[in-house]
Coordinates of C-alpha atoms and ligand atoms in Angstrom, one line a residue:
X22 CA 47.1 159.8 54.5
X23 CA 48.0 163.5 54.7
X24 CA 51.7 164.1 54.2
X25 CA 53.4 166.2 56.8
X26 CA 56.8 167.5 55.9
X27 CA 59.6 166.6 58.3
X28 CA 62.5 169.0 58.8
X29 CA 64.9 168.8 55.9
X30 CA 67.5 166.8 57.5
X31 CA 69.5 163.8 56.5
X32 CA 69.9 162.4 60.0
X33 CA 70.3 163.4 63.6
X34 CA 72.8 162.2 66.2
X35 CA 71.9 162.5 69.9
X36 CA 73.8 161.6 73.0
X37 CA 73.0 161.7 76.7
X38 CA 75.1 160.7 79.7
X39 CA 74.6 158.0 82.4
X40 CA 74.7 159.0 86.0
X41 CA 76.0 158.0 89.4
X42 CA 74.0 158.5 92.6
X43 CA 76.3 159.3 95.5
X44 CA 73.6 159.5 98.2
X45 CA 69.8 159.2 98.5
X46 CA 68.6 156.7 95.9
X47 CA 65.1 155.4 96.7
X48 CA 64.6 158.1 99.3
X49 CA 64.5 160.5 96.4
X50 CA 61.3 158.7 95.2
X51 CA 59.7 159.9 98.4
X52 CA 60.6 163.6 98.0
X53 CA 64.0 163.4 99.8
X54 CA 67.2 164.8 98.3
X55 CA 69.7 162.8 96.2
X56 CA 73.3 163.7 95.3
X57 CA 74.0 162.7 91.8
X58 CA 76.3 163.5 88.8
X59 CA 76.5 162.7 85.1
X60 CA 79.1 160.2 83.8
X61 CA 81.5 160.2 80.9
X62 CA 79.8 157.0 79.6
X63 CA 77.0 158.0 77.2
X64 CA 74.1 156.6 75.2
X65 CA 73.9 157.5 71.5
X66 CA 70.9 157.5 69.2
X67 CA 70.8 158.1 65.4
X68 CA 67.5 158.9 63.7
X69 CA 66.5 159.6 60.1
X70 CA 63.3 160.2 58.2
X71 CA 63.1 157.5 55.5
X72 CA 60.1 158.5 53.5
X73 CA 59.0 154.9 53.4
X74 CA 56.1 153.1 55.1
X75 CA 57.9 151.7 58.1
X76 CA 59.2 152.7 61.5
X77 CA 62.3 150.7 62.3
X78 CA 63.8 150.7 65.9
X79 CA 67.1 149.0 66.3
X80 CA 68.2 148.4 70.0
X81 CA 71.3 146.2 69.5
X82 CA 72.2 146.5 73.3
X83 CA 69.2 144.4 74.2
X84 CA 67.7 142.9 71.1
X85 CA 69.4 141.3 68.1
X86 CA 66.7 141.8 65.5
X87 CA 65.2 145.2 64.4
X88 CA 61.7 146.1 65.7
X89 CA 59.5 147.2 62.9
X90 CA 56.0 148.7 62.5
X91 CA 54.2 149.6 59.3
X92 CA 52.6 153.0 59.1
X93 CA 49.1 151.6 58.6
X94 CA 49.2 149.7 61.9
X95 CA 50.5 152.9 63.6
X96 CA 47.9 155.1 62.0
X97 CA 45.1 152.7 63.1
X98 CA 46.5 152.8 66.6
X99 CA 46.7 156.6 66.7
X100 CA 43.2 157.0 65.2
X101 CA 41.5 154.4 67.4
X102 CA 43.0 155.9 70.6
X103 CA 42.4 159.5 69.9
X104 CA 46.0 160.3 70.3
X105 CA 46.3 164.1 69.7
X106 CA 49.8 165.0 68.7
X107 CA 51.3 167.8 70.8
X108 CA 54.5 168.7 72.5
X109 CA 52.8 168.9 75.8
X110 CA 54.3 166.0 77.9
X111 CA 51.5 163.4 78.4
X112 CA 51.9 160.2 80.3
X113 CA 51.1 156.8 78.8
X114 CA 47.5 155.8 79.9
X115 CA 46.5 152.2 80.8
X116 CA 44.1 152.3 77.8
X117 CA 46.9 153.3 75.4
X118 CA 49.2 150.7 76.9
X119 CA 46.6 148.0 76.5
X120 CA 45.9 149.1 72.9
X121 CA 49.7 148.9 72.1
X122 CA 49.9 145.2 73.0
X123 CA 49.4 143.8 69.5
X124 CA 52.3 146.1 68.3
X125 CA 54.6 144.6 70.9
X126 CA 53.9 141.0 70.3
X127 CA 57.1 140.2 68.4
X128 CA 59.4 141.4 71.1
X129 CA 57.4 140.4 74.2
X130 CA 59.9 137.7 75.1
X131 CA 63.1 139.9 74.9
X132 CA 63.9 141.2 78.4
X133 CA 63.8 145.0 78.5
X134 CA 62.8 145.4 74.9
X135 CA 59.1 145.5 75.6
X136 CA 59.4 148.6 77.9
X137 CA 62.0 150.3 75.7
X138 CA 59.8 150.0 72.6
X139 CA 56.6 150.8 74.4
X140 CA 58.3 154.1 75.7
X141 CA 59.5 154.8 72.1
X142 CA 56.0 154.1 70.7
X143 CA 54.3 156.3 73.2
X144 CA 56.6 159.2 72.4
X145 CA 56.5 158.6 68.7
X146 CA 52.7 158.5 68.5
X147 CA 52.4 161.5 70.8
X148 CA 54.9 163.8 68.9
X149 CA 54.3 162.9 65.3
X150 CA 51.4 164.8 63.7
X151 CA 51.0 161.9 61.3
X152 CA 53.0 158.7 61.4
X153 CA 56.0 159.0 59.2
X154 CA 58.7 156.5 58.1
X155 CA 61.8 156.8 60.3
X156 CA 64.7 154.7 61.2
X157 CA 66.2 154.8 64.8
X158 CA 69.2 153.1 66.3
X159 CA 70.2 153.4 70.0
X160 CA 73.5 152.2 71.3
X161 CA 75.1 152.8 74.7
X162 CA 78.5 152.7 76.2
X163 CA 76.8 152.1 79.5
X164 CA 75.9 148.7 81.0
X165 CA 72.2 148.3 80.6
X166 CA 70.2 147.8 83.8
X167 CA 73.2 148.2 86.1
X168 CA 72.4 151.3 88.1
X169 CA 74.2 153.8 86.0
X170 CA 71.1 155.4 84.5
X171 CA 70.9 153.5 81.1
X172 CA 67.1 153.9 81.0
X173 CA 67.3 157.6 81.6
X174 CA 69.9 158.2 79.0
X175 CA 67.9 156.1 76.5
X176 CA 64.8 158.1 77.4
X177 CA 66.6 161.4 77.0
X178 CA 68.0 160.4 73.6
X179 CA 64.6 159.3 72.2
X180 CA 62.9 162.3 73.6
X181 CA 65.4 164.8 72.2
X182 CA 65.5 163.0 68.8
X183 CA 61.8 162.7 68.3
X184 CA 61.2 166.4 69.5
X185 CA 63.9 167.5 67.0
X186 CA 62.5 165.5 64.1
X187 CA 59.2 167.2 64.7
X188 CA 60.6 170.7 64.9
X189 CA 59.7 171.1 68.6
X190 CA 63.3 171.9 69.4
X191 CA 65.9 173.6 67.1
X192 CA 68.4 171.4 65.3
X193 CA 71.8 172.9 65.7
X194 CA 74.7 172.0 63.4
X195 CA 77.5 169.9 64.9
X196 CA 79.6 172.8 65.9
X197 CA 76.9 174.7 67.8
X198 CA 75.6 172.9 70.8
X199 CA 73.8 175.8 72.6
X200 CA 70.3 174.7 73.7
X201 CA 67.9 177.0 75.4
X202 CA 66.3 176.4 78.8
X203 CA 62.9 175.8 77.3
X204 CA 64.2 173.2 74.9
X205 CA 66.0 171.4 77.7
X206 CA 63.0 171.4 79.9
X207 CA 60.9 169.9 77.1
X208 CA 63.4 167.1 76.6
X209 CA 63.6 166.5 80.3
X210 CA 59.8 166.4 80.7
X211 CA 59.4 163.9 77.8
X212 CA 62.3 161.8 79.1
X213 CA 60.5 161.6 82.4
X214 CA 57.4 160.4 80.6
X215 CA 59.5 157.7 79.0
X216 CA 61.2 156.8 82.4
X217 CA 57.7 156.4 83.8
X218 CA 57.0 153.7 81.1
X219 CA 60.2 151.9 81.9
X220 CA 60.3 152.4 85.7
X221 CA 56.8 152.8 86.9
X222 CA 57.4 155.5 89.5
X223 CA 60.7 157.3 88.9
X224 CA 61.7 160.4 90.9
X225 CA 63.1 162.2 87.9
X226 CA 66.6 162.5 89.2
X227 CA 68.2 160.2 86.5
X228 CA 66.6 162.0 83.5
X229 CA 67.4 165.4 85.1
X230 CA 71.1 164.5 85.5
X231 CA 71.2 163.0 82.0
X232 CA 69.5 166.1 80.4
X233 CA 71.4 168.8 82.3
X234 CA 74.7 167.1 83.1
X235 CA 77.0 168.2 85.9
X236 CA 76.5 167.4 89.6
X237 CA 73.4 168.3 91.6
X238 CA 71.4 167.9 94.8
X239 CA 68.0 166.9 93.4
X240 CA 64.8 167.2 95.4
X241 CA 61.3 166.9 93.9
X242 CA 62.3 168.4 90.6
X243 CA 64.5 171.1 92.2
X244 CA 68.2 171.0 91.1
X245 CA 71.0 172.7 93.0
X246 CA 74.4 172.5 91.5
X247 CA 77.1 170.9 93.6
X248 CA 80.5 172.2 92.6
X249 CA 82.6 170.1 94.9
X250 CA 81.6 166.8 93.3
X251 CA 84.2 166.8 90.5
X252 CA 87.0 166.5 93.0
X253 CA 85.6 163.2 94.3
X254 CA 87.0 160.0 92.7
X255 CA 85.4 156.6 92.6
X256 CA 85.8 153.1 91.3
X257 CA 82.5 152.0 89.7
X258 CA 82.1 148.2 89.8
X259 CA 79.3 146.2 88.1
X260 CA 78.4 143.1 90.0
X261 CA 77.0 141.8 86.6
X262 CA 74.0 140.6 88.6
X263 CA 71.0 141.8 86.5
X264 CA 68.5 144.0 88.3
X265 CA 65.5 145.9 87.4
X266 CA 64.8 149.4 88.8
X267 CA 61.1 149.0 88.5
X268 CA 61.1 145.9 90.7
X269 CA 63.5 147.4 93.3
X270 CA 61.4 150.6 93.6
X271 CA 58.3 148.4 93.9
X272 CA 60.0 146.3 96.7
X273 CA 60.7 149.4 98.7
X274 CA 57.1 150.6 98.2
X275 CA 55.8 147.4 99.5
X276 CA 58.2 147.4 102.5
X277 CA 57.1 150.9 103.2
X278 CA 53.5 149.9 103.2
X279 CA 54.3 147.0 105.6
X280 CA 56.7 148.8 107.9
X281 CA 55.9 152.5 107.5
X282 CA 57.1 153.6 111.0
X283 CA 60.4 151.9 110.3
X284 CA 61.0 152.9 106.7
X285 CA 60.0 156.6 107.1
X286 CA 62.7 157.4 109.6
X287 CA 65.2 155.6 107.2
X288 CA 64.1 157.9 104.4
X289 CA 64.6 160.9 106.8
X290 CA 68.1 159.6 107.7
X291 CA 69.0 159.6 104.0
X292 CA 67.8 163.2 103.8
X293 CA 70.2 163.9 106.6
X294 CA 73.0 162.2 104.7
X295 CA 72.4 164.3 101.5
X296 CA 72.2 167.5 103.7
X297 CA 75.5 166.6 105.4
X298 CA 77.1 166.0 102.0
X299 CA 75.9 169.3 100.7
X300 CA 77.3 171.0 103.8
X301 CA 80.6 169.4 103.3
X302 CA 80.8 170.6 99.7
X303 CA 79.7 174.0 100.8
X304 CA 82.4 174.2 103.5
X305 CA 85.0 173.0 100.9
X306 CA 84.0 175.8 98.5
X307 CA 84.4 178.4 101.3
X308 CA 87.8 176.8 102.1
X309 CA 86.6 176.2 105.7
X310 CA 87.8 172.5 105.4
X311 CA 90.1 170.6 103.2
X312 CA 89.3 167.9 100.6
X313 CA 90.8 165.4 103.0
X314 CA 88.2 166.5 105.7
X315 CA 85.4 166.1 103.1
X316 CA 86.5 162.6 102.2
X317 CA 86.7 161.6 105.9
X318 CA 83.1 162.7 106.3
X319 CA 82.1 161.1 103.0
X320 CA 83.5 157.7 104.1
X321 CA 81.1 157.6 107.0
X322 CA 78.2 158.8 104.8
X323 CA 78.9 156.0 102.2
X324 CA 78.8 153.4 104.9
X325 CA 75.7 154.7 106.6
X326 CA 73.8 155.2 103.3
X327 CA 74.6 151.7 102.1
X328 CA 73.5 150.1 105.4
X329 CA 70.2 152.1 105.3
X330 CA 69.6 151.0 101.8
X331 CA 70.3 147.4 102.9
X332 CA 67.6 147.8 105.6
X333 CA 65.3 149.0 102.8
X334 CA 65.9 145.6 101.2
X335 CA 67.8 146.6 98.1
X336 CA 71.3 145.2 98.7
X337 CA 72.6 141.9 97.3
X338 CA 75.3 139.4 98.4
X339 CA 77.5 140.5 95.5
X340 CA 77.3 144.2 96.6
X341 CA 78.1 143.1 100.2
X342 CA 81.1 141.2 98.8
X343 CA 82.4 144.3 97.0
X344 CA 82.1 146.2 100.3
X345 CA 84.0 143.5 102.2
X346 CA 86.7 143.3 99.6
X347 CA 87.4 147.0 99.3
X348 CA 87.2 147.4 103.1
X349 CA 90.3 145.2 103.3
X350 CA 92.1 148.1 101.6
X351 CA 90.5 150.8 103.9
X352 CA 88.1 151.8 101.1
X353 CA 84.3 152.4 101.6
X354 CA 81.7 151.2 99.1
X355 CA 78.0 151.4 98.6
X356 CA 75.4 150.3 96.1
X357 CA 74.5 153.0 93.6
X358 CA 71.2 153.3 91.7
X359 CA 68.4 151.0 92.4
X360 CA 70.4 148.1 93.9
X361 CA 69.5 144.4 94.1
X362 CA 72.6 143.8 91.9
X363 CA 74.0 146.4 89.4
X364 CA 76.8 148.7 90.4
X365 CA 78.7 149.7 93.6
X366 CA 80.8 152.8 94.0
X367 CA 84.0 152.8 95.9
X368 CA 85.1 156.1 97.3
X369 CA 88.8 156.9 96.8
X370 CA 90.8 159.1 99.1
X371 CA 92.9 162.0 97.7
X372 CA 96.0 160.0 98.9
X373 CA 94.9 156.6 97.5
X374 CA 97.8 155.5 95.4
X375 CA 97.5 154.3 91.8
X376 CA 99.1 150.9 92.8
X377 CA 96.5 150.3 95.5
X378 CA 93.7 151.2 93.1
X379 CA 95.0 148.8 90.5
X380 CA 95.3 146.1 93.1
X381 CA 91.8 146.5 94.3
X382 CA 90.5 146.5 90.7
X383 CA 92.4 143.4 89.8
X384 CA 90.9 141.6 92.9
X385 CA 87.4 142.8 91.9
X386 CA 88.0 141.5 88.3
X387 CA 89.3 138.2 89.7
X388 CA 85.8 137.7 91.2
X389 CA 84.2 138.4 87.8
X390 CA 83.1 141.9 88.7
X391 CA 83.6 144.6 86.0
X392 CA 85.3 147.9 86.8
X393 CA 84.6 151.1 84.9
X394 CA 86.9 154.0 84.3
X395 CA 85.0 157.2 83.6
X396 CA 84.8 160.9 84.6
X397 CA 81.9 162.6 86.4
X398 CA 80.1 165.9 85.9
X399 CA 80.2 165.7 82.1
X400 CA 77.9 167.6 79.7
X401 CA 74.2 166.7 79.4
X402 CA 72.2 165.9 76.3
X403 CA 73.4 167.0 72.9
X404 CA 71.7 166.6 69.6
X405 CA 72.6 167.9 66.1
X406 CA 71.9 167.3 62.5
X407 CA 74.6 165.4 60.6
X408 CA 76.0 167.0 57.5
X409 CA 74.0 166.0 54.4
X410 CA 77.2 164.5 53.0
X411 CA 77.5 162.2 56.0
X412 CA 79.1 159.1 54.6
X413 CA 82.1 159.5 57.0
X414 CA 79.8 160.0 59.9
X415 CA 77.8 156.9 59.0
X416 CA 81.0 154.9 58.7
X417 CA 82.0 156.0 62.2
X418 CA 78.5 155.4 63.5
X419 CA 78.4 151.9 62.1
X420 CA 81.8 151.2 63.6
X421 CA 80.6 152.4 67.0
X422 CA 77.4 150.3 66.8
X423 CA 79.4 147.2 66.0
X424 CA 82.2 147.8 68.5
X425 CA 80.3 149.5 71.4
X426 CA 83.4 150.5 73.4
X427 CA 85.3 152.2 70.6
X428 CA 86.9 155.4 71.6
X429 CA 85.7 157.7 68.9
X430 CA 86.5 161.4 69.3
X431 CA 83.9 162.7 66.9
X432 CA 81.1 160.8 68.7
X433 CA 82.3 162.0 72.1
X434 CA 81.9 165.6 70.9
X435 CA 78.2 165.1 70.7
Ligands
LIG525 N1 70.8 151.1 75.2 C1 69.5 150.7 75.5 N2 68.8 150.2 74.4 C2 67.5 149.9 74.6 N3 66.8 150.0 75.8 C3 67.5 150.4 76.9 C4 68.9 150.8 76.7 N4 69.3 151.2 77.9 C5 68.3 151.1 78.8 N5 67.2 150.6 78.2 C6 65.9 150.3 78.8 O1 66.0 150.5 80.2 C7 65.9 149.3 80.9 C8 66.9 149.3 82.1 O2 66.5 150.2 83.0 P1 66.7 150.2 84.5 O3 66.2 151.4 85.1 O4 66.2 148.9 85.1 O5 68.3 150.2 84.7 P2 69.3 151.4 84.7 O6 68.7 152.6 84.2 O7 70.5 150.9 84.0 O8 69.7 151.5 86.3 P3 69.2 152.7 87.3 O9 67.8 153.0 87.0 O10 69.3 152.0 88.6 O11 70.2 153.8 87.1 C9 66.2 148.2 79.9 O12 65.6 147.0 80.3 C10 65.5 148.8 78.7 O13 64.1 148.7 78.7
LIG526 C1 66.1 153.9 92.8 C2 66.1 155.3 92.2 O1 66.0 156.2 93.3 C3 67.3 155.6 91.4 C4 67.5 154.8 90.3 O2 68.7 155.2 89.6 C5 64.8 155.4 91.4 C6 64.5 156.9 91.1 O3 64.9 157.8 91.7 O4 63.7 157.0 90.1
LIG527 MG1 66.9 153.4 85.2

């Protein structure tokens, strides 16, 4: 096999944020607008060329044992399926997916691991000129499959890391995190390819927010920054009811086929909600209205958006329970992300006191829901090579992998 030199790096660390959708999930799949922002909770990936004959993928969030392929099997797969390595984003074809089945046998029974490793394999075999031995580990501070964009942040991390390992994007040192627009677009486009493997038919909003960070109105690939978003505060609550975005998106598709004349106006209504939200933020920026006025408007939008999503068939009794429970304290909640379980967001008013927030959270926890504390509008993807003498970094990384929620300042800088 011809040897192709990889960049002279010891290892790369990549991170990408999760996201929260305030308005317009599902409608965004049909070209309507969604209002979304990045979260302070991130997914991290560490990658290194090993020089040996194996590709090792560790996904400790979803799979206890490492997934491994030897280079001969990968080379045969690449050769027999005419995979031409290029940085031009290319979707996984049905033929290539079918051919990959023997490579996925060992993890077929682990929920989620099949799609995550298929996405990885597709990107790896598309971007590497010749299969090379590498080791990859992905770990997230986000709940997986709970509506906070874990799949998108996973996709952005593997896209950025594999592009960087192949020299398609520059590898900054830790202190320099300036990426140019072309590089970010390439990462976002490949992350979208990966999301398609995981989701089936994603709109692209989740990977866009994870790549670029901040808050935006997203419509069909167009991103408009929304500056007012950072002044909005939420409680994010995980129902801990597992859900799968691919299945929820498919359910809405089927309902739309069955009841088009009913579903289409609901999609238009969600566009109206996102437009109204954008107008409220615009008026706030012009100082035409106060934050309190914005929140009063938002409360109605949160209620209406949730009920429309419920009519689309993507609520769940646990999400309705969160709405009921928070309503007792005058707070409005809606599902966020794909629904069917996963997370709800509860809008806080500017005058909602800390005591009340704590009381609501403790009631939610008493019902076995899990509440998250995090910020919104954080930076998007970051990747950097680790110093060659990276023992300290490796110790920190291993610690993070073992203790998922560890608050590690160095990691949060990337
Ligand atoms: N840390 C991770 N490690 C490995 N695979 C992951 C990780 N995070 C996400 N995934 C992949 O993404 C799948 C979950 O994606 P899914 O879109 O259903 O949920 P989500 O992205 O958390 O929610 P939403 O799409 O509603 O925001 C997992 O089953 C797995 O295939
Ligand atoms: C349900 C959905 O609208 C959001 C999932 O976070 C799907 C998508 O936009 O790809
Ligand atoms: Mg997802």
